[in-house]
Amino acid sequence: MKLLDLQNLSEKRLKALQSVGITHPENLLTLIPRRYIDKSNIKPIRTLSETTEPITVVGRVKSTNVSGYKQKKRLEVIIQDETGSLKAVFFKGWKYYITQFNVGEWVSLFGPVKRYGHYMSMAHPEVDKVKSPDDVTQYDTLIPIYPSNKHFSKGYISNQLLKGWIEQILESTTVPEFLPESSLKRHNLYNRQEAFRKIHQPENSKQATTALERFKYEEFFLFELSMAKIKSIRIERTEGTVLKAGDLTKKFFNEILPFELTDGQKHSLSDIKTDLASGTQMNRLIQGDVGAGKTVVAIGAMLMAIDNSMQAALMAPTEILAEQHYQTIKQYIEPLGLNFRLLTGGQKTALRRDILTDIEGGSCDIVVGTHAIFQEKVTFHKLGLAVIDEQHRFGVKQRNEMLMKGSNPHLLVMSATPIPRSLAMTIYSDLDISIIKDMPAGRKPIKTAVRTEKERSKIYDFLEQSIKNEDQAYVVFPLIEESEAMDLKDATMGFEKLKRRFPEFRIALLHGKMKPDEKEGIMKRFVAGEIQILVSTTVIEVGVDVPNASIMIIEHAERFGLSQLHQLRGRIGRGSKQSYCILMPDVKLSKSGRFRLKKMVDTNDGFEIAEADLKLRGPGDFLGTKQSGLPEFKFGDIVEDRLLLEQAKNDAWNIIKTDPDLEKSEHKELKKVFEPYFKERAEFFGVG
Ligand code: ADP
Ligand code: MG
């Protein structure tokens, strides 16, 4: 069957369909109803109140009347049942409608109700002739309501038309099944044909839900199948160099590191050790809340590479963070007599050339930098391990490009977005995951409070006391692209105000528009304790570590997302002092704004906050669909339908394990569907 076989398909309508990508009848089948309405829900006229939800009334035609002038003519029909009367009004097409109403005959009307004058009325209801009030057997199914859009309305494609077309398609085509029989059985899913039928023509709402399950499973299954496939390709292609911890690693942990590792850090390190010695390329994610101590784990892993005469690279999303890692590494690595270099985008040509020579020649053991490390011009002598910090700031593509780099380096990615483990395992299913749940000992939970403008002078008094006690503080302003200029002005004014209020303190302003070395200079002075109050926009959000900073005031706090607030707050509470986070919202708070601030006050637990944020924003926004490599699922929701996603994952991974190229006869249909699907994803993932 072709699209052109559809009844009532004018040129205009065809164009409208094509402009939304519907070029084949099956595309119409995948147009899933937004909701269903129940025409069998018949209401006595007297009980009606205004409603946007369409309802049905059944009555006898009492009168018809055309009124108005020329172009503005309209048809008014009075319908009466045992309880009262209602007016139906038609503007467009009244000449046609007048033929549908004969005084004394029964009709049913279906539409939303509004009050006009003393009549309850319906404008342009759907009209059906019926023999008697009991003759509504035709209404015992749910009526699908399809999503509408401007193309459809331009092409005069009504819901009724769509419904008719889909009926026609369902009657004249057989949709092949491509999911394995065993999966359908195991999870009690409809086959594809049945599922289309039940989603477009359900007899009850349970059937519609079950049909939807099938489509959710289907898309999760294909996604997981592609993840499994990507992983299997990688394993095939990429033998990993066997790396074993040696003297440097031992010396670092036993002699240099000034503290005991937490259990989470120990576990992560032992996972990494196993991976590096396994002979296949490591591809591991370390998940740990802000302040959990991921950097030390990264350093340990890098030393394992150097112990085997290979190089290591550590990549951070911002220059400030790269610089900070560089300082940390300097502190720990210098005593080991190793060479390390900082590589960022803003460096002078001569310096840069010098660094690149060092990297290529192999005299540089560790390179710390921004994404400048990724660039093709950077050639490593023998890169054994690459670490990507704050991986959500980078794309999956970059992650995979790193894996495919010349020497097939092992890869460690680190993230402070603590998503629930089960969810992480399904969406990052091509990665192995270690989680650091515990915090280093001796930390005091940060105290968080919401304060209003009225209390500002009290807050400043408190700030004054603390700074006099040698504390340092952050004052954070939002900066969003849309209102950048305004926001910057806001931060600058806040800065001036603080300077006037505290003339004796050393205060500085930091924002993203500053030159890199200017930013770096300020940050260094803050780290060194020379600056006491750092006023900034969100550039400090990621990873910066100043243990002596124990106060954070967040202005316009309601404008930040929940996870972002948590990330910001993670900049304090890093030392042994009691830390305070003060949220200063604007006067008018939205419901979700109030919820976010309350959540911040209620908990310090990154996992709990992530879970709430995930619910609030939906997975696409939360994870950044593009970055995370997660497709936009059309039917399923990775949070709500977590269980189904897990099942689909297990099934898909089992299939790739036993039949990686889908050669078996029972996977013939699956292969046909999967190949084009995979091609697209593989390209995106950089393994195409
Ligand atoms: P994040 O996981 O957010 O990247 P960092 O690696 O920056 O955290 O560590 C935060 C702070 O905790 C650093 O000052 C670090 O030196 C310190 N730290 C890390 N591990 C421990 C530990 N086991 N015991 C005490 N302090 C630690
Ligand atoms: Mg970090």
XYZ file of C-alpha atoms and ligand atoms in Angstrom:
716
model
C 0.000 0.000 0.000
C 1.112 3.536 -0.793
C 0.226 6.853 0.738
C -1.558 7.763 -2.491
C -4.046 4.946 -1.945
C -5.565 6.817 0.964
C -9.084 8.075 0.552
C -9.711 11.801 0.465
C -6.069 12.603 -0.017
C -5.932 15.936 -1.797
C -2.705 17.473 -3.071
C -2.789 19.890 -0.161
C -3.155 17.135 2.374
C -0.410 15.060 0.824
C 1.929 18.026 1.103
C 0.948 18.557 4.720
C 1.748 14.928 5.508
C 5.047 15.059 3.711
C 6.107 18.212 5.475
C 5.985 16.362 8.792
C 7.921 13.445 7.407
C 5.018 11.142 6.667
C 5.878 9.569 3.339
C 4.785 6.013 3.884
C 1.608 4.531 5.378
C 3.571 3.054 8.257
C 4.594 6.567 9.286
C 0.938 7.270 9.857
C 0.642 4.186 12.028
C 3.377 5.489 14.288
C 1.396 8.666 14.836
C 0.400 7.778 18.351
C -2.782 9.236 19.870
C -2.167 11.904 22.456
C -5.168 10.676 24.367
C -8.491 8.997 23.901
C -11.979 10.217 24.422
C -14.973 8.299 25.289
C -17.971 9.295 23.169
C -20.105 6.850 25.076
C -20.007 9.214 27.986
C -23.455 10.705 27.356
C -24.648 13.569 29.545
C -28.177 14.792 30.209
C -28.344 18.393 28.993
C -29.498 19.756 32.336
C -26.336 18.523 34.060
C -23.948 20.285 31.677
C -21.491 22.888 32.796
C -18.827 24.628 30.732
C -16.058 22.235 29.761
C -13.156 22.075 27.328
C -13.300 18.280 27.407
C -15.706 17.183 24.671
C -18.797 15.307 25.823
C -21.766 13.696 24.109
C -25.400 14.717 24.239
C -28.208 12.879 22.490
C -31.481 14.641 21.705
C -34.187 15.446 19.200
C -33.898 18.362 16.790
C -36.402 20.994 17.899
C -35.627 23.784 15.452
C -33.099 25.014 12.936
C -32.545 28.639 12.125
C -30.159 30.502 9.842
C -29.349 34.025 10.988
C -26.874 36.826 10.255
C -26.021 38.588 7.001
C -24.190 37.533 3.869
C -20.686 36.274 4.778
C -21.535 36.131 8.446
C -24.412 33.715 8.287
C -24.685 30.988 10.872
C -26.856 27.979 11.552
C -28.338 27.548 14.999
C -29.917 24.234 15.958
C -31.827 23.589 19.141
C -31.580 20.053 20.487
C -33.751 18.741 23.250
C -33.531 15.725 25.521
C -35.742 14.818 28.495
C -33.932 17.238 30.761
C -33.436 20.390 28.759
C -32.295 22.002 25.535
C -28.981 22.988 24.017
C -27.930 25.135 21.081
C -25.503 23.971 18.419
C -23.955 26.677 16.237
C -22.252 26.296 12.842
C -20.508 29.062 10.951
C -18.428 27.427 8.280
C -20.229 24.878 6.126
C -23.672 25.729 7.467
C -25.188 24.866 4.094
C -24.015 21.314 4.516
C -24.994 21.034 8.143
C -28.518 22.228 7.572
C -29.091 19.041 5.586
C -28.052 16.965 8.598
C -30.736 18.236 10.920
C -34.413 17.438 10.436
C -36.844 18.575 13.061
C -38.046 15.657 15.179
C -35.129 13.347 14.363
C -32.546 12.095 16.861
C -28.921 13.206 16.680
C -25.912 12.982 18.889
C -23.541 15.900 19.258
C -20.001 15.672 20.502
C -17.876 18.648 21.544
C -16.932 21.081 24.305
C -19.699 23.076 25.952
C -19.913 26.820 26.566
C -22.615 29.039 27.935
C -23.983 31.757 25.631
C -26.842 33.774 27.046
C -29.230 31.368 28.692
C -28.297 28.425 26.436
C -25.561 25.897 26.911
C -24.055 25.672 23.422
C -21.658 23.715 21.312
C -19.768 25.328 18.441
C -19.134 22.986 15.551
C -19.753 19.738 17.398
C -19.280 16.414 15.650
C -22.710 15.292 14.478
C -23.966 11.737 14.190
C -27.474 10.690 13.268
C -28.919 8.099 15.607
C -32.159 6.160 15.521
C -32.979 6.529 19.181
C -31.316 7.540 22.433
C -30.275 3.925 22.929
C -28.655 3.655 19.530
C -25.165 4.538 20.586
C -23.539 1.132 20.116
C -21.163 2.758 17.664
C -19.621 4.578 20.604
C -18.388 1.652 22.607
C -14.745 2.181 21.665
C -12.384 4.932 22.655
C -11.757 7.583 20.075
C -8.111 8.392 19.488
C -7.128 12.043 19.485
C -4.051 12.619 17.372
C -1.489 15.319 17.891
C -2.298 18.276 15.693
C 0.124 20.723 14.200
C 0.128 23.714 11.910
C 0.848 21.621 8.813
C -2.150 19.448 9.507
C -4.420 22.396 9.993
C -3.098 24.036 6.824
C -3.917 20.877 4.890
C -7.328 20.631 6.560
C -6.383 17.304 8.073
C -8.826 16.709 10.862
C -8.674 14.155 13.599
C -11.485 12.300 11.902
C -9.582 12.146 8.651
C -6.475 10.773 10.350
C -8.570 8.213 12.135
C -10.124 7.117 8.872
C -6.794 6.816 7.085
C -5.288 4.781 9.866
C -8.286 2.449 9.817
C -7.804 2.021 6.104
C -4.114 1.228 6.535
C -4.741 -1.232 9.328
C -7.253 -3.072 7.185
C -5.071 -3.383 4.128
C -1.561 -3.987 5.423
C 0.245 -6.578 7.470
C 2.972 -5.149 9.615
C 5.910 -7.525 10.004
C 7.229 -8.370 13.444
C 10.914 -7.837 14.107
C 11.241 -8.310 17.839
C 12.261 -11.804 18.929
C 9.295 -13.995 19.708
C 10.826 -14.888 23.069
C 10.924 -11.252 24.201
C 7.293 -10.701 23.333
C 6.311 -13.802 25.278
C 8.473 -13.013 28.267
C 7.050 -9.553 28.759
C 3.525 -10.200 27.514
C 3.758 -7.726 24.698
C 1.483 -7.448 21.664
C 3.047 -8.231 18.328
C 3.557 -5.221 16.095
C 0.376 -5.562 14.072
C -1.721 -6.117 17.158
C -0.058 -3.237 18.945
C -0.883 -0.804 16.135
C -4.445 -2.012 16.117
C -4.820 -1.674 19.846
C -3.221 1.701 20.057
C -5.441 3.170 17.331
C -8.605 1.256 18.043
C -8.575 0.215 21.665
C -11.665 -1.281 23.203
C -10.647 -0.028 26.595
C -7.856 1.996 28.093
C -5.945 -1.049 29.293
C -5.481 -2.200 25.721
C -4.119 1.186 24.753
C -1.634 1.119 27.619
C -0.480 -2.399 26.808
C -0.010 -1.441 23.191
C 2.073 1.555 24.213
C 4.261 -0.723 26.347
C 5.157 -2.651 23.240
C 6.363 0.477 21.480
C 8.299 1.645 24.504
C 9.974 -1.714 24.751
C 10.730 -1.657 21.059
C 12.585 1.646 21.148
C 14.440 0.831 24.356
C 15.388 -2.517 22.870
C 16.820 -1.005 19.697
C 18.729 1.556 21.724
C 20.238 -1.063 24.020
C 20.986 -3.309 21.091
C 23.028 -0.493 19.588
C 24.856 0.110 22.863
C 25.710 -3.574 23.117
C 26.841 -3.605 19.530
C 29.058 -0.567 19.997
C 30.676 -2.186 22.971
C 31.239 -5.439 21.110
C 32.863 -3.617 18.207
C 35.142 -1.807 20.587
C 36.216 -4.968 22.354
C 36.900 -6.615 19.039
C 38.933 -3.729 17.747
C 40.717 -2.664 20.805
C 43.003 -4.831 22.717
C 44.147 -2.788 25.648
C 47.701 -2.561 26.777
C 48.179 -4.503 29.986
C 49.105 -2.015 32.684
C 50.189 -2.990 36.174
C 50.592 -0.793 39.215
C 54.241 -0.386 40.118
C 56.605 1.639 42.296
C 55.260 5.086 41.478
C 51.705 4.114 42.317
C 52.777 2.483 45.555
C 54.924 5.405 46.572
C 52.105 7.856 45.892
C 49.571 6.057 48.035
C 51.943 4.984 50.793
C 54.209 7.979 51.158
C 52.842 11.068 49.486
C 49.087 11.127 49.896
C 48.386 12.828 53.231
C 45.103 11.073 53.959
C 43.418 7.661 54.054
C 41.324 6.799 51.018
C 37.600 6.398 51.526
C 36.027 3.015 50.799
C 34.516 4.365 47.611
C 37.900 5.601 46.419
C 39.479 2.237 47.224
C 36.798 0.345 45.332
C 37.110 2.576 42.309
C 40.863 2.167 42.263
C 40.637 -1.579 42.509
C 38.094 -1.643 39.637
C 40.513 0.413 37.583
C 43.423 -1.877 38.444
C 41.468 -4.901 37.255
C 40.473 -3.146 34.018
C 43.993 -2.021 33.220
C 45.413 -5.484 33.724
C 42.659 -7.233 31.758
C 44.054 -6.841 28.254
C 40.968 -5.063 26.954
C 40.558 -1.354 26.797
C 39.100 0.232 29.899
C 36.029 2.409 29.461
C 34.970 3.279 32.969
C 32.852 5.953 34.563
C 33.534 7.099 38.102
C 30.451 8.656 39.571
C 30.774 10.583 42.767
C 29.112 13.612 44.244
C 31.000 16.904 44.315
C 33.776 16.712 46.874
C 33.854 12.919 46.950
C 37.522 12.975 45.944
C 37.593 11.816 42.351
C 40.829 13.625 41.502
C 42.932 11.377 43.685
C 41.479 8.331 41.959
C 42.397 9.837 38.600
C 45.947 10.496 39.739
C 46.297 6.918 40.966
C 45.108 5.599 37.609
C 47.485 7.876 35.709
C 50.418 6.693 37.774
C 49.603 3.106 36.825
C 50.095 4.114 33.193
C 53.370 5.859 33.928
C 54.532 2.851 35.925
C 54.417 1.050 32.579
C 56.380 3.752 30.758
C 53.306 5.206 29.129
C 51.819 8.703 29.187
C 48.580 9.882 30.737
C 46.267 12.791 29.942
C 43.744 14.532 32.152
C 41.162 16.682 30.522
C 38.899 19.249 32.144
C 36.071 21.323 30.659
C 37.406 24.740 31.663
C 40.780 26.432 31.888
C 40.316 27.248 35.530
C 39.665 23.652 36.346
C 42.553 22.431 34.207
C 44.807 24.878 35.990
C 43.613 23.620 39.335
C 44.205 20.001 38.400
C 47.628 21.045 37.241
C 48.357 22.532 40.653
C 47.098 19.429 42.441
C 49.182 17.203 40.242
C 52.186 19.395 40.766
C 51.817 18.986 44.491
C 51.643 15.199 44.288
C 53.726 14.369 41.240
C 56.667 16.680 41.596
C 58.058 14.675 44.534
C 57.971 11.619 42.294
C 60.245 13.340 39.818
C 57.828 13.148 36.908
C 57.270 15.586 34.058
C 53.867 17.158 33.572
C 52.565 19.968 31.407
C 49.523 22.157 31.125
C 47.973 22.513 27.689
C 45.163 24.991 27.109
C 43.739 26.889 24.189
C 44.996 30.317 25.248
C 48.731 29.625 25.282
C 51.325 31.475 23.176
C 52.584 29.759 20.050
C 56.169 29.259 21.181
C 55.146 27.771 24.502
C 52.636 25.608 22.784
C 55.168 24.274 20.338
C 57.455 23.432 23.193
C 54.703 21.530 25.004
C 53.675 19.619 21.890
C 57.289 18.570 21.292
C 57.484 17.294 24.839
C 54.321 15.282 24.420
C 55.360 13.843 21.109
C 58.890 13.069 22.260
C 57.597 11.262 25.311
C 59.479 13.298 27.894
C 56.184 14.578 29.268
C 54.501 11.980 31.487
C 51.248 13.712 32.233
C 49.378 16.298 30.191
C 46.682 18.269 31.932
C 44.481 20.474 29.838
C 41.251 21.533 28.301
C 39.750 20.041 25.161
C 42.851 21.418 23.419
C 44.255 17.959 24.212
C 41.765 16.444 21.806
C 43.054 18.270 18.793
C 44.646 16.352 16.036
C 47.895 18.277 16.224
C 48.506 16.741 19.612
C 50.411 13.528 19.033
C 51.290 11.411 21.993
C 54.403 9.331 22.174
C 52.593 6.504 23.948
C 49.308 7.476 25.526
C 48.268 4.767 27.975
C 45.361 6.418 29.763
C 43.081 9.357 29.159
C 40.965 10.795 31.947
C 38.011 13.039 31.203
C 36.790 15.031 34.176
C 33.218 16.304 34.438
C 32.342 14.188 31.462
C 28.819 15.585 31.079
C 30.459 18.708 29.703
C 31.878 16.693 26.830
C 30.052 14.724 24.186
C 29.959 10.960 23.828
C 31.533 11.477 20.493
C 34.653 12.968 22.046
C 34.758 10.114 24.497
C 34.785 7.633 21.679
C 37.264 9.582 19.611
C 39.600 9.379 22.556
C 39.128 5.613 22.715
C 39.951 5.300 19.050
C 43.092 7.440 19.278
C 46.289 5.866 17.906
C 47.437 3.747 20.791
C 43.949 2.763 21.993
C 44.368 4.352 25.399
C 42.376 3.219 28.376
C 39.652 5.671 29.232
C 38.427 6.907 32.570
C 35.582 9.409 32.721
C 34.475 11.155 35.872
C 31.133 12.697 36.622
C 29.627 14.578 39.506
C 26.095 14.151 38.234
C 25.006 11.370 40.488
C 22.211 9.673 38.663
C 20.674 6.561 40.188
C 22.792 3.489 39.576
C 20.184 1.437 37.743
C 19.519 4.325 35.419
C 23.212 4.943 34.826
C 23.694 1.310 33.986
C 21.032 1.375 31.353
C 21.837 4.642 29.652
C 25.609 4.459 29.955
C 25.432 0.753 29.340
C 28.527 0.773 27.161
C 30.536 2.000 30.155
C 31.533 0.202 33.313
C 30.627 2.173 36.370
C 32.190 2.692 39.783
C 30.389 4.799 42.322
C 31.927 6.740 45.196
C 29.111 7.142 47.672
C 31.000 8.137 50.796
C 32.597 11.476 51.558
C 36.075 11.935 53.033
C 35.987 11.774 56.806
C 35.714 14.885 58.908
C 33.463 16.871 56.606
C 30.674 18.775 58.278
C 27.391 18.808 56.348
C 26.789 22.223 54.815
C 24.006 24.231 56.416
C 21.690 25.707 53.825
C 19.069 28.402 54.375
C 16.737 30.557 52.316
C 16.817 34.234 53.263
C 14.990 37.296 52.006
C 16.085 40.803 51.111
C 14.919 42.055 54.511
C 17.561 39.920 56.153
C 20.388 41.104 53.969
C 22.047 43.314 56.554
C 22.069 40.443 59.042
C 23.647 38.222 56.438
C 26.305 40.799 55.751
C 27.047 41.046 59.470
C 27.504 37.306 59.522
C 29.706 37.471 56.463
C 31.812 40.149 58.113
C 32.330 38.046 61.232
C 33.335 35.010 59.230
C 35.790 36.817 57.012
C 37.362 38.374 60.082
C 37.714 34.766 61.258
C 39.800 34.082 58.152
C 37.043 32.401 56.162
C 36.575 33.014 52.471
C 33.287 33.422 50.658
C 31.667 33.105 47.268
C 28.860 35.374 46.157
C 27.281 33.902 43.052
C 25.102 35.574 40.433
C 23.288 33.775 37.629
C 24.307 34.346 34.076
C 22.185 33.011 31.332
C 22.785 33.614 27.699
C 19.462 35.226 26.908
C 19.931 38.010 29.392
C 23.696 38.101 29.466
C 24.150 41.869 29.438
C 21.628 42.422 32.213
C 23.040 39.596 34.282
C 26.550 40.889 33.974
C 25.407 44.315 35.092
C 23.699 42.697 38.022
C 26.851 40.879 39.088
C 28.936 44.019 38.636
C 26.539 46.061 40.734
C 26.532 43.406 43.407
C 30.292 43.551 43.407
C 30.354 47.355 43.787
C 27.843 47.176 46.572
C 29.919 44.655 48.497
C 33.020 46.782 48.054
C 31.201 49.774 49.524
C 29.867 47.734 52.396
C 33.221 46.066 53.150
C 35.911 48.565 52.139
C 38.465 46.783 54.315
C 38.070 43.378 52.591
C 39.748 42.158 49.438
C 36.952 41.465 47.003
C 37.150 40.479 43.337
C 34.777 39.935 40.446
C 35.043 36.931 38.153
C 32.971 36.286 35.059
C 33.095 34.344 31.829
C 33.658 37.405 29.637
C 37.085 38.051 31.158
C 40.281 37.042 29.406
C 41.574 33.614 30.392
C 44.707 34.897 32.140
C 42.708 37.534 33.951
C 40.364 34.831 35.234
C 43.228 32.615 36.109
C 44.970 35.380 38.016
C 41.906 36.031 40.150
C 41.293 32.368 40.771
C 44.882 31.856 41.823
C 44.641 34.718 44.271
C 41.457 33.280 45.674
C 43.029 29.855 46.056
C 45.992 31.475 47.779
C 43.669 33.256 50.211
C 44.563 36.739 48.989
C 41.029 37.389 47.837
C 38.501 37.053 50.626
C 35.212 37.424 48.811
C 34.850 36.212 45.266
C 31.872 37.633 43.428
C 31.221 35.596 40.338
C 28.861 34.312 37.758
C 28.560 30.566 37.374
C 32.094 30.115 36.029
C 33.075 28.613 39.365
C 30.416 25.974 39.030
C 32.594 23.098 38.051
C 35.187 21.343 40.151
C 37.094 24.240 41.713
C 38.527 23.317 45.100
C 39.229 25.917 47.780
C 38.856 24.168 51.132
C 39.060 27.404 53.100
C 35.969 28.851 51.433
C 33.075 28.106 53.734
C 30.373 30.603 52.838
C 28.370 30.859 49.671
C 25.661 33.396 49.004
C 23.625 32.654 45.896
C 21.737 35.654 44.530
C 18.535 35.175 42.493
C 18.792 31.576 43.632
C 15.481 30.612 42.054
C 16.938 31.115 38.618
C 19.303 28.180 38.950
C 18.418 24.583 38.267
C 18.488 22.148 41.140
C 21.573 20.242 40.042
C 23.340 23.474 39.289
C 22.626 24.773 42.785
C 24.001 21.559 44.203
C 27.127 21.799 42.058
C 27.656 25.360 43.190
C 27.162 24.470 46.810
C 29.741 21.734 46.360
C 32.391 24.469 46.137
C 32.109 24.917 49.899
C 32.121 22.354 52.674
C 35.412 20.987 51.420
C 37.418 21.603 54.556
C 36.874 20.749 58.188
C 35.026 24.001 58.955
C 31.274 24.377 59.208
C 30.061 25.790 55.884
C 26.975 27.845 55.108
C 25.048 28.229 51.889
C 22.605 31.124 51.806
C 20.023 31.180 49.050
C 18.634 34.614 48.220
C 15.651 34.295 45.903
C 13.744 37.179 44.348
C 10.513 38.052 46.020
C 8.247 36.259 43.598
C 8.843 32.538 43.591
C 7.264 30.056 41.238
C 6.039 26.761 42.583
C 8.959 24.891 41.102
C 11.368 27.566 42.333
C 10.080 27.092 45.855
C 10.401 23.326 45.499
C 14.004 23.557 44.344
C 15.073 25.814 47.177
C 13.316 23.652 49.722
C 15.031 20.561 48.381
C 18.384 22.307 48.748
C 17.625 23.157 52.355
C 16.379 19.649 53.089
C 19.251 17.583 51.783
C 22.938 17.508 50.932
C 22.652 14.157 49.200
C 23.579 14.512 45.550
C 21.727 11.368 44.555
C 18.512 12.559 46.120
C 18.892 15.939 44.456
C 19.644 14.382 41.094
C 16.587 12.198 41.353
C 14.380 15.192 42.129
C 15.914 17.222 39.329
C 15.438 14.378 36.914
C 11.744 14.290 37.788
C 11.465 18.045 37.557
C 13.140 18.505 34.214
C 12.709 15.189 32.476
C 15.623 13.081 31.310
C 16.249 14.944 28.051
C 16.941 18.246 29.751
C 18.594 16.725 32.752
C 21.167 14.663 30.939
C 21.438 16.884 27.909
C 20.137 14.552 25.239
C 22.738 15.457 22.668
C 25.681 15.232 25.028
C 24.700 12.070 26.794
C 24.205 10.227 23.542
C 20.725 9.406 24.606
C 18.208 9.477 21.784
C 14.961 11.287 22.343
C 12.657 8.441 23.059
C 9.322 8.951 21.410
C 7.266 6.615 23.558
C 9.192 5.740 26.666
C 10.507 7.780 29.558
C 13.749 6.465 31.005
C 12.686 7.423 34.497
C 9.055 6.388 34.553
C 9.622 3.285 32.488
C 12.874 2.342 34.134
C 11.860 -1.267 34.656
C 10.962 -1.822 31.043
C 14.235 -0.201 30.015
C 16.113 -2.631 32.213
C 14.299 -5.596 30.698
C 14.973 -4.361 27.195
C 18.609 -3.939 28.136
C 18.977 -7.483 29.402
C 17.313 -8.947 26.328
C 19.318 -6.849 23.895
C 22.675 -7.520 25.525
C 21.980 -11.242 25.576
C 21.255 -11.253 21.881
C 24.480 -9.438 20.992
C 26.378 -11.805 23.251
C 25.147 -14.890 21.404
C 24.549 -13.491 17.938
C 26.582 -10.288 17.493
C 25.915 -9.959 13.767
C 22.291 -11.060 13.948
C 22.953 -13.958 11.600
C 20.488 -16.379 13.118
C 17.328 -16.928 11.141
C 15.124 -15.810 14.023
C 16.863 -12.424 13.885
C 16.359 -11.883 10.183
C 13.634 -9.242 10.498
C 15.420 -7.641 13.403
C 18.559 -7.270 11.359
C 16.652 -5.419 8.639
C 15.365 -2.879 11.107
C 18.483 -2.673 13.205
C 21.028 -2.050 10.475
C 19.850 1.408 9.413
C 19.130 2.323 13.034
C 22.610 1.356 14.082
C 24.293 3.094 11.224
C 22.962 6.407 12.393
C 23.947 5.882 15.998
C 27.356 4.493 15.199
C 28.158 7.636 13.286
C 27.073 9.741 16.195
C 29.160 7.631 18.532
C 32.229 7.928 16.361
C 32.559 4.190 15.750
C 30.992 4.182 12.283
P 35.628 15.908 43.374
O 35.173 14.493 43.510
O 34.498 16.869 43.500
O 36.447 16.134 42.143
P 38.093 16.501 44.690
O 38.858 15.432 44.059
O 38.291 17.883 44.205
O 36.546 16.187 44.648
O 38.349 16.413 46.262
C 37.810 17.327 47.154
C 38.725 17.586 48.322
O 38.788 16.457 49.172
C 40.150 17.855 47.916
O 40.633 18.919 48.699
C 40.876 16.575 48.233
O 42.229 16.800 48.540
C 40.127 16.071 49.437
N 40.118 14.615 49.597
C 39.979 13.699 48.608
N 39.993 12.443 49.122
C 40.123 12.573 50.446
C 40.212 11.629 51.533
N 40.135 10.321 51.321
N 40.350 12.120 52.786
C 40.420 13.453 53.005
N 40.361 14.391 52.037
C 40.214 13.962 50.763
Mg 36.529 17.244 40.504
